[in-house]
PDB file of C-alpha atoms in Angstrom:
ATOM      1  CA  MET A  16      22.627 -11.880 -25.836  1.00 40.00           C
ATOM      2  CA  LYS A  17      20.381  -8.928 -26.691  1.00 43.00           C
ATOM      3  CA  GLN A  18      21.230  -6.254 -29.206  1.00 43.00           C
ATOM      4  CA  THR A  19      21.818  -2.789 -27.801  1.00 41.00           C
ATOM      5  CA  ALA A  20      19.364  -0.305 -29.190  1.00 42.00           C
ATOM      6  CA  SER A  21      17.306   2.541 -27.855  1.00 42.00           C
ATOM      7  CA  PRO A  22      16.007   1.765 -24.337  1.00 40.00           C
ATOM      8  CA  GLN A  23      12.443   2.524 -25.480  1.00 56.00           C
ATOM      9  CA  MET A  24      12.736   0.037 -28.322  1.00 62.00           C
ATOM     10  CA  HIS A  25      11.896  -3.639 -28.073  1.00 69.00           C
ATOM     11  CA  GLN A  26      15.082  -5.663 -28.357  1.00 80.00           C
ATOM     12  CA  TYR A  27      15.108  -8.884 -30.352  1.00 82.00           C
ATOM     13  CA  SER A  28      17.687 -11.625 -29.937  1.00 88.00           C
ATOM     14  CA  LYS A  29      20.287 -12.026 -32.683  1.00 90.00           C
ATOM     15  CA  LEU A  30      18.534 -15.130 -34.011  1.00 94.00           C
ATOM     16  CA  GLU A  31      15.186 -13.335 -34.042  1.00 93.00           C
ATOM     17  CA  GLU A  32      16.678 -10.432 -35.973  1.00 94.00           C
ATOM     18  CA  ARG A  33      18.240 -12.798 -38.494  1.00 95.00           C
ATOM     19  CA  LEU A  34      14.844 -14.388 -39.070  1.00 96.00           C
ATOM     20  CA  ASN A  35      13.153 -10.988 -39.220  1.00 96.00           C
ATOM     21  CA  ALA A  36      15.677  -9.742 -41.769  1.00 96.00           C
ATOM     22  CA  PHE A  37      15.645 -12.935 -43.855  1.00 97.00           C
ATOM     23  CA  THR A  38      11.864 -13.137 -44.172  1.00 97.00           C
ATOM     24  CA  HIS A  39      11.589  -9.615 -45.512  1.00 96.00           C
ATOM     25  CA  PHE A  40      14.727  -9.809 -47.628  1.00 98.00           C
ATOM     26  CA  LEU A  41      12.907 -12.630 -49.394  1.00 98.00           C
ATOM     27  CA  GLY A  42       9.970 -10.264 -49.768  1.00 98.00           C
ATOM     28  CA  PHE A  43      12.265  -7.528 -51.095  1.00 98.00           C
ATOM     29  CA  ALA A  44      13.680  -9.824 -53.785  1.00 98.00           C
ATOM     30  CA  LEU A  45      10.232 -11.071 -54.814  1.00 98.00           C
ATOM     31  CA  ALA A  46       8.837  -7.522 -54.810  1.00 98.00           C
ATOM     32  CA  ALA A  47      11.604  -6.339 -57.141  1.00 98.00           C
ATOM     33  CA  LEU A  48      10.806  -9.199 -59.522  1.00 98.00           C
ATOM     34  CA  GLY A  49       7.113  -8.450 -59.183  1.00 98.00           C
ATOM     35  CA  LEU A  50       7.640  -4.794 -60.072  1.00 98.00           C
ATOM     36  CA  GLY A  51       9.426  -5.836 -63.243  1.00 98.00           C
ATOM     37  CA  ALA A  52       6.671  -8.300 -64.125  1.00 98.00           C
ATOM     38  CA  LEU A  53       3.989  -5.650 -63.602  1.00 98.00           C
ATOM     39  CA  LEU A  54       5.782  -3.172 -65.850  1.00 98.00           C
ATOM     40  CA  LEU A  55       6.193  -5.754 -68.597  1.00 97.00           C
ATOM     41  CA  LYS A  56       2.461  -6.489 -68.524  1.00 96.00           C
ATOM     42  CA  SER A  57       1.253  -2.890 -68.270  1.00 95.00           C
ATOM     43  CA  ASN A  58      -0.706  -1.335 -71.134  1.00 94.00           C
ATOM     44  CA  GLY A  59      -0.607   2.440 -71.377  1.00 92.00           C
ATOM     45  CA  LEU A  60       0.607   5.194 -69.076  1.00 95.00           C
ATOM     46  CA  ILE A  61      -2.027   4.761 -66.362  1.00 95.00           C
ATOM     47  CA  GLU A  62      -1.221   1.088 -65.894  1.00 96.00           C
ATOM     48  CA  VAL A  63       2.516   1.796 -65.956  1.00 97.00           C
ATOM     49  CA  MET A  64       2.178   4.455 -63.262  1.00 97.00           C
ATOM     50  CA  SER A  65      -0.091   2.228 -61.164  1.00 97.00           C
ATOM     51  CA  SER A  66       2.410  -0.618 -61.446  1.00 98.00           C
ATOM     52  CA  ILE A  67       5.260   1.673 -60.406  1.00 98.00           C
ATOM     53  CA  VAL A  68       3.338   2.958 -57.384  1.00 98.00           C
ATOM     54  CA  PHE A  69       2.260  -0.489 -56.179  1.00 98.00           C
ATOM     55  CA  GLY A  70       5.487  -2.298 -57.024  1.00 98.00           C
ATOM     56  CA  SER A  71       7.695   0.425 -55.571  1.00 98.00           C
ATOM     57  CA  SER A  72       5.670   0.507 -52.354  1.00 98.00           C
ATOM     58  CA  MET A  73       6.295  -3.234 -51.925  1.00 98.00           C
ATOM     59  CA  VAL A  74      10.009  -2.833 -52.615  1.00 98.00           C
ATOM     60  CA  LEU A  75      10.207   0.094 -50.188  1.00 98.00           C
ATOM     61  CA  LEU A  76       8.372  -1.739 -47.406  1.00 98.00           C
ATOM     62  CA  PHE A  77      10.378  -4.935 -47.601  1.00 98.00           C
ATOM     63  CA  GLY A  78      13.629  -3.046 -48.163  1.00 98.00           C
ATOM     64  CA  ALA A  79      13.110  -0.747 -45.173  1.00 97.00           C
ATOM     65  CA  SER A  80      12.137  -3.678 -42.970  1.00 97.00           C
ATOM     66  CA  THR A  81      15.178  -5.694 -44.047  1.00 97.00           C
ATOM     67  CA  LEU A  82      17.525  -2.803 -43.278  1.00 97.00           C
ATOM     68  CA  TYR A  83      15.892  -2.131 -39.915  1.00 96.00           C
ATOM     69  CA  HIS A  84      16.283  -5.722 -38.785  1.00 95.00           C
ATOM     70  CA  SER A  85      19.796  -6.059 -40.239  1.00 95.00           C
ATOM     71  CA  VAL A  86      21.350  -3.006 -38.572  1.00 94.00           C
ATOM     72  CA  SER A  87      22.378  -2.972 -34.913  1.00 89.00           C
ATOM     73  CA  ASN A  88      23.765   0.583 -34.765  1.00 91.00           C
ATOM     74  CA  PRO A  89      21.846   2.295 -31.908  1.00 90.00           C
ATOM     75  CA  ARG A  90      21.701   5.594 -33.811  1.00 91.00           C
ATOM     76  CA  LEU A  91      20.475   4.138 -37.092  1.00 93.00           C
ATOM     77  CA  LYS A  92      18.065   1.621 -35.584  1.00 92.00           C
ATOM     78  CA  PRO A  93      15.337   4.111 -34.518  1.00 91.00           C
ATOM     79  CA  ILE A  94      15.542   5.943 -37.853  1.00 93.00           C
ATOM     80  CA  LEU A  95      15.176   2.727 -39.832  1.00 94.00           C
ATOM     81  CA  LYS A  96      12.326   1.605 -37.606  1.00 93.00           C
ATOM     82  CA  ARG A  97      10.496   4.839 -38.367  1.00 93.00           C
ATOM     83  CA  ALA A  98      11.134   4.363 -42.091  1.00 95.00           C
ATOM     84  CA  ASP A  99       9.795   0.817 -41.822  1.00 95.00           C
ATOM     85  CA  HIS A 100       6.568   2.005 -40.193  1.00 93.00           C
ATOM     86  CA  ILE A 101       6.161   4.875 -42.652  1.00 95.00           C
ATOM     87  CA  ALA A 102       6.511   2.407 -45.524  1.00 96.00           C
ATOM     88  CA  ILE A 103       3.460   0.516 -44.237  1.00 95.00           C
ATOM     89  CA  TYR A 104       1.246   3.532 -44.943  1.00 96.00           C
ATOM     90  CA  LEU A 105       2.708   3.801 -48.431  1.00 97.00           C
ATOM     91  CA  LEU A 106       2.203   0.093 -49.136  1.00 97.00           C
ATOM     92  CA  ILE A 107      -1.459   0.229 -48.132  1.00 96.00           C
ATOM     93  CA  ALA A 108      -2.115   3.245 -50.357  1.00 97.00           C
ATOM     94  CA  GLY A 109       0.043   1.747 -53.105  1.00 98.00           C
ATOM     95  CA  THR A 110      -2.008  -1.457 -53.034  1.00 97.00           C
ATOM     96  CA  TYR A 111      -5.242   0.486 -53.420  1.00 97.00           C
ATOM     97  CA  SER A 112      -3.942   2.483 -56.381  1.00 96.00           C
ATOM     98  CA  PRO A 113      -4.243  -0.056 -59.251  1.00 97.00           C
ATOM     99  CA  PHE A 114      -7.790  -0.957 -58.185  1.00 96.00           C
ATOM    100  CA  LEU A 115      -8.868   2.670 -57.842  1.00 95.00           C
ATOM    101  CA  VAL A 116      -7.141   4.032 -60.938  1.00 95.00           C
ATOM    102  CA  VAL A 117      -7.235   1.113 -63.386  1.00 95.00           C
ATOM    103  CA  ALA A 118     -10.111  -1.164 -62.365  1.00 93.00           C
ATOM    104  CA  ILE A 119     -12.758   1.433 -61.488  1.00 93.00           C
ATOM    105  CA  ASP A 120     -13.373   4.973 -62.678  1.00 89.00           C
ATOM    106  CA  GLY A 121     -15.661   7.944 -62.171  1.00 91.00           C
ATOM    107  CA  TRP A 122     -16.206   9.925 -58.981  1.00 92.00           C
ATOM    108  CA  VAL A 123     -15.805   6.853 -56.780  1.00 92.00           C
ATOM    109  CA  SER A 124     -12.295   6.369 -58.121  1.00 92.00           C
ATOM    110  CA  THR A 125     -11.377  10.032 -57.681  1.00 94.00           C
ATOM    111  CA  VAL A 126     -12.748  10.437 -54.155  1.00 94.00           C
ATOM    112  CA  SER A 127     -11.315   7.106 -52.996  1.00 94.00           C
ATOM    113  CA  ILE A 128      -7.778   7.639 -54.317  1.00 95.00           C
ATOM    114  CA  ILE A 129      -7.622  11.150 -52.827  1.00 96.00           C
ATOM    115  CA  THR A 130      -8.950   9.916 -49.473  1.00 94.00           C
ATOM    116  CA  ILE A 131      -6.645   6.928 -49.121  1.00 95.00           C
ATOM    117  CA  TRP A 132      -3.519   8.866 -50.090  1.00 96.00           C
ATOM    118  CA  ALA A 133      -4.500  11.746 -47.779  1.00 95.00           C
ATOM    119  CA  ILE A 134      -4.730   9.271 -44.885  1.00 93.00           C
ATOM    120  CA  ALA A 135      -1.415   7.712 -45.903  1.00 95.00           C
ATOM    121  CA  LEU A 136       0.345  11.080 -46.003  1.00 95.00           C
ATOM    122  CA  PHE A 137      -1.200  11.981 -42.646  1.00 93.00           C
ATOM    123  CA  GLY A 138       0.202   8.716 -41.289  1.00 92.00           C
ATOM    124  CA  VAL A 139       3.630   9.492 -42.706  1.00 94.00           C
ATOM    125  CA  GLY A 140       3.585  12.896 -41.020  1.00 93.00           C
ATOM    126  CA  PHE A 141       2.269  11.380 -37.793  1.00 90.00           C
ATOM    127  CA  LYS A 142       5.119   8.863 -37.665  1.00 90.00           C
ATOM    128  CA  ALA A 143       7.714  11.466 -38.621  1.00 88.00           C
ATOM    129  CA  ILE A 144       6.602  13.792 -35.817  1.00 88.00           C
ATOM    130  CA  PHE A 145       5.623  11.433 -33.008  1.00 83.00           C
ATOM    131  CA  LYS A 146       8.084   8.657 -33.887  1.00 77.00           C
ATOM    132  CA  ASP A 147       7.334   5.587 -31.722  1.00 79.00           C
ATOM    133  CA  LYS A 148       4.669   7.204 -29.562  1.00 82.00           C
ATOM    134  CA  TYR A 149       1.129   5.800 -29.687  1.00 80.00           C
ATOM    135  CA  PRO A 150       2.005   2.444 -31.327  1.00 80.00           C
ATOM    136  CA  LYS A 151      -1.511   1.043 -30.848  1.00 81.00           C
ATOM    137  CA  LEU A 152      -2.978   4.067 -32.616  1.00 85.00           C
ATOM    138  CA  ALA A 153      -0.618   3.512 -35.545  1.00 85.00           C
ATOM    139  CA  VAL A 154      -1.584  -0.164 -35.840  1.00 84.00           C
ATOM    140  CA  THR A 155      -5.264   0.773 -35.651  1.00 87.00           C
ATOM    141  CA  THR A 156      -4.717   3.275 -38.456  1.00 88.00           C
ATOM    142  CA  TYR A 157      -3.129   0.583 -40.621  1.00 90.00           C
ATOM    143  CA  ALA A 158      -6.092  -1.742 -40.078  1.00 88.00           C
ATOM    144  CA  VAL A 159      -8.681   0.986 -40.683  1.00 89.00           C
ATOM    145  CA  MET A 160      -6.953   2.045 -43.897  1.00 92.00           C
ATOM    146  CA  GLY A 161      -6.965  -1.528 -45.131  1.00 90.00           C
ATOM    147  CA  TRP A 162     -10.593  -2.247 -44.342  1.00 89.00           C
ATOM    148  CA  LEU A 163     -11.832   1.057 -45.774  1.00 91.00           C
ATOM    149  CA  ALA A 164     -12.055  -1.070 -48.902  1.00 91.00           C
ATOM    150  CA  LEU A 165     -15.409  -2.270 -47.545  1.00 91.00           C
ATOM    151  CA  LEU A 166     -16.835   1.162 -48.420  1.00 92.00           C
ATOM    152  CA  ILE A 167     -16.072   0.591 -52.099  1.00 93.00           C
ATOM    153  CA  ILE A 168     -16.546  -3.164 -52.135  1.00 94.00           C
ATOM    154  CA  VAL A 169     -19.396  -3.046 -54.679  1.00 95.00           C
ATOM    155  CA  PRO A 170     -17.562  -1.118 -57.440  1.00 94.00           C
ATOM    156  CA  ILE A 171     -14.447  -3.242 -56.917  1.00 95.00           C
ATOM    157  CA  TYR A 172     -16.537  -6.437 -57.028  1.00 95.00           C
ATOM    158  CA  ASN A 173     -18.170  -5.275 -60.265  1.00 94.00           C
ATOM    159  CA  ALA A 174     -14.850  -4.309 -61.863  1.00 94.00           C
ATOM    160  CA  VAL A 175     -12.661  -7.285 -60.940  1.00 94.00           C
ATOM    161  CA  PRO A 176     -13.235 -10.981 -61.781  1.00 95.00           C
ATOM    162  CA  LEU A 177     -14.380 -13.084 -58.830  1.00 96.00           C
ATOM    163  CA  THR A 178     -11.012 -14.816 -58.404  1.00 96.00           C
ATOM    164  CA  GLY A 179      -9.237 -11.469 -58.230  1.00 96.00           C
ATOM    165  CA  PHE A 180     -11.777 -10.201 -55.715  1.00 96.00           C
ATOM    166  CA  ILE A 181     -11.257 -13.303 -53.561  1.00 97.00           C
ATOM    167  CA  PHE A 182      -7.480 -12.843 -53.543  1.00 98.00           C
ATOM    168  CA  LEU A 183      -7.922  -9.167 -52.659  1.00 96.00           C
ATOM    169  CA  PHE A 184     -10.065 -10.217 -49.690  1.00 96.00           C
ATOM    170  CA  LEU A 185      -7.660 -12.992 -48.665  1.00 97.00           C
ATOM    171  CA  GLY A 186      -4.788 -10.509 -48.655  1.00 96.00           C
ATOM    172  CA  GLY A 187      -6.656  -8.302 -46.208  1.00 94.00           C
ATOM    173  CA  VAL A 188      -7.440 -11.312 -44.031  1.00 95.00           C
ATOM    174  CA  ALA A 189      -3.764 -12.356 -44.010  1.00 97.00           C
ATOM    175  CA  TYR A 190      -2.609  -8.919 -42.869  1.00 94.00           C
ATOM    176  CA  SER A 191      -5.327  -8.808 -40.197  1.00 92.00           C
ATOM    177  CA  LEU A 192      -4.519 -12.274 -38.847  1.00 96.00           C
ATOM    178  CA  GLY A 193      -0.895 -11.204 -38.497  1.00 95.00           C
ATOM    179  CA  ILE A 194      -1.637  -8.177 -36.302  1.00 91.00           C
ATOM    180  CA  PRO A 195      -1.875 -10.152 -33.002  1.00 93.00           C
ATOM    181  CA  PHE A 196       1.609 -11.559 -33.672  1.00 94.00           C
ATOM    182  CA  TYR A 197       2.886  -8.036 -34.379  1.00 90.00           C
ATOM    183  CA  MET A 198       1.449  -6.798 -31.078  1.00 88.00           C
ATOM    184  CA  ALA A 199       2.843  -9.740 -29.058  1.00 89.00           C
ATOM    185  CA  LYS A 200       6.374  -8.332 -28.976  1.00 80.00           C
ATOM    186  CA  HIS A 201       7.144  -9.911 -25.604  1.00 82.00           C
ATOM    187  CA  LYS A 202       6.958 -13.409 -27.095  1.00 89.00           C
ATOM    188  CA  HIS A 203       9.890 -14.831 -29.036  1.00 91.00           C
ATOM    189  CA  TYR A 204       9.699 -15.158 -32.834  1.00 94.00           C
ATOM    190  CA  THR A 205       6.238 -13.605 -33.118  1.00 95.00           C
ATOM    191  CA  HIS A 206       7.637 -10.773 -35.234  1.00 94.00           C
ATOM    192  CA  ALA A 207       9.013 -13.229 -37.785  1.00 96.00           C
ATOM    193  CA  ILE A 208       5.571 -14.852 -37.883  1.00 97.00           C
ATOM    194  CA  TRP A 209       4.073 -11.405 -38.493  1.00 96.00           C
ATOM    195  CA  HIS A 210       6.490 -11.026 -41.394  1.00 97.00           C
ATOM    196  CA  LEU A 211       5.208 -14.284 -42.895  1.00 98.00           C
ATOM    197  CA  PHE A 212       1.641 -12.976 -42.764  1.00 98.00           C
ATOM    198  CA  VAL A 213       2.815  -9.773 -44.472  1.00 97.00           C
ATOM    199  CA  LEU A 214       4.450 -11.862 -47.203  1.00 98.00           C
ATOM    200  CA  LEU A 215       1.235 -13.835 -47.653  1.00 98.00           C
ATOM    201  CA  GLY A 216      -0.922 -10.710 -47.761  1.00 98.00           C
ATOM    202  CA  ALA A 217       1.352  -8.981 -50.259  1.00 98.00           C
ATOM    203  CA  ALA A 218       1.467 -12.127 -52.413  1.00 98.00           C
ATOM    204  CA  CYS A 219      -2.341 -12.344 -52.519  1.00 98.00           C
ATOM    205  CA  HIS A 220      -2.658  -8.694 -53.480  1.00 98.00           C
ATOM    206  CA  PHE A 221       0.103  -8.958 -56.063  1.00 98.00           C
ATOM    207  CA  TYR A 222      -1.645 -11.908 -57.719  1.00 98.00           C
ATOM    208  CA  ALA A 223      -4.989 -10.084 -57.741  1.00 97.00           C
ATOM    209  CA  ILE A 224      -3.416  -7.015 -59.347  1.00 98.00           C
ATOM    210  CA  TYR A 225      -1.098  -8.823 -61.761  1.00 97.00           C
ATOM    211  CA  ALA A 226      -3.633 -11.370 -62.993  1.00 96.00           C
ATOM    212  CA  PHE A 227      -6.866  -9.388 -62.954  1.00 96.00           C
ATOM    213  CA  VAL A 228      -6.132  -5.629 -63.031  1.00 96.00           C
ATOM    214  CA  ILE A 229      -2.903  -4.831 -64.876  1.00 96.00           C
ATOM    215  CA  GLY A 230      -2.890  -5.732 -68.564  1.00 88.00           C
ATOM    216  CA  GLN A 231      -6.677  -5.703 -68.858  1.00 77.00           C
ATOM    217  CA  THR A 232      -6.872  -2.231 -70.415  1.00 62.00           C
ATOM    218  CA  VAL A 233      -7.267  -2.212 -74.179  1.00 48.00           C
ATOM    219  CA  VAL A 234      -5.030   0.397 -75.778  1.00 46.00           C
ATOM    220  CA  VAL A 235      -6.419   1.504 -79.132  1.00 43.00           C
ATOM    221  CA  GLN A 236      -3.762   2.340 -81.695  1.00 45.00           C
ATOM    222  CA  LEU A 237      -4.756   3.909 -84.986  1.00 46.00           C
ATOM    223  CA  PRO A 238      -3.014   2.439 -88.034  1.00 50.00           C
ATOM    224  CA  ILE A 239      -0.318   4.609 -89.557  1.00 49.00           C
ATOM    225  CA  ALA A 240      -2.258   4.592 -92.812  1.00 47.00           C
ATOM    226  CA  ALA A 241      -5.012   6.608 -91.147  1.00 44.00           C
ATOM    227  CA  PHE A 242      -2.670   9.591 -90.909  1.00 42.00           C
ATOM    228  CA  ALA A 243      -1.534   9.264 -94.498  1.00 48.00           C
ATOM    229  CA  SER A 244      -4.946   9.945 -96.009  1.00 45.00           C
TER     230      SER A 244
END
């Protein structure tokens, strides 16, 4: 039996929605733990803020997705779907942030962080205004935002250890491989498979950031005795 939602909205079976909700509830729980781990490892204000932005964007994405797939109310469903899609823009920009603010610096960092967040905010406004119109354009925007990293691949490669760079790349590949499953809404259980690719992509990016970006900044503290002289 199908759930009753907006007639323009794809309707998943109850079992599909349970799987959709469960996969991203798992992501929500892991993201919350990951946010805490990032904050514990952060050195200095810049790393703390970067950890909050990235970790919170993961929590928001997985939380919004879990709520969307858990609720069957026909009035709430479209609103939560929009929030879910908006959170994707924020997660992409949030994932960039530690690399652009902590790992690299200079004009490349400044221009890149402004550009990626400007695109993300444009996407948020686009989704808020046009709602579920132009879904293919929205998915294309997600992919383009993600692979804009190719424009700054050299400074990121120079700033991050090779293993971290590989996991950053693998995360992008995981998200990209999941897109066909996201688009194949007419086939059963493909959305849950898409969720698994999102989990894998987020996990790769979390590992790259946690292990090779956050906690690498050396915070210089002057001894108290220096102020006593």
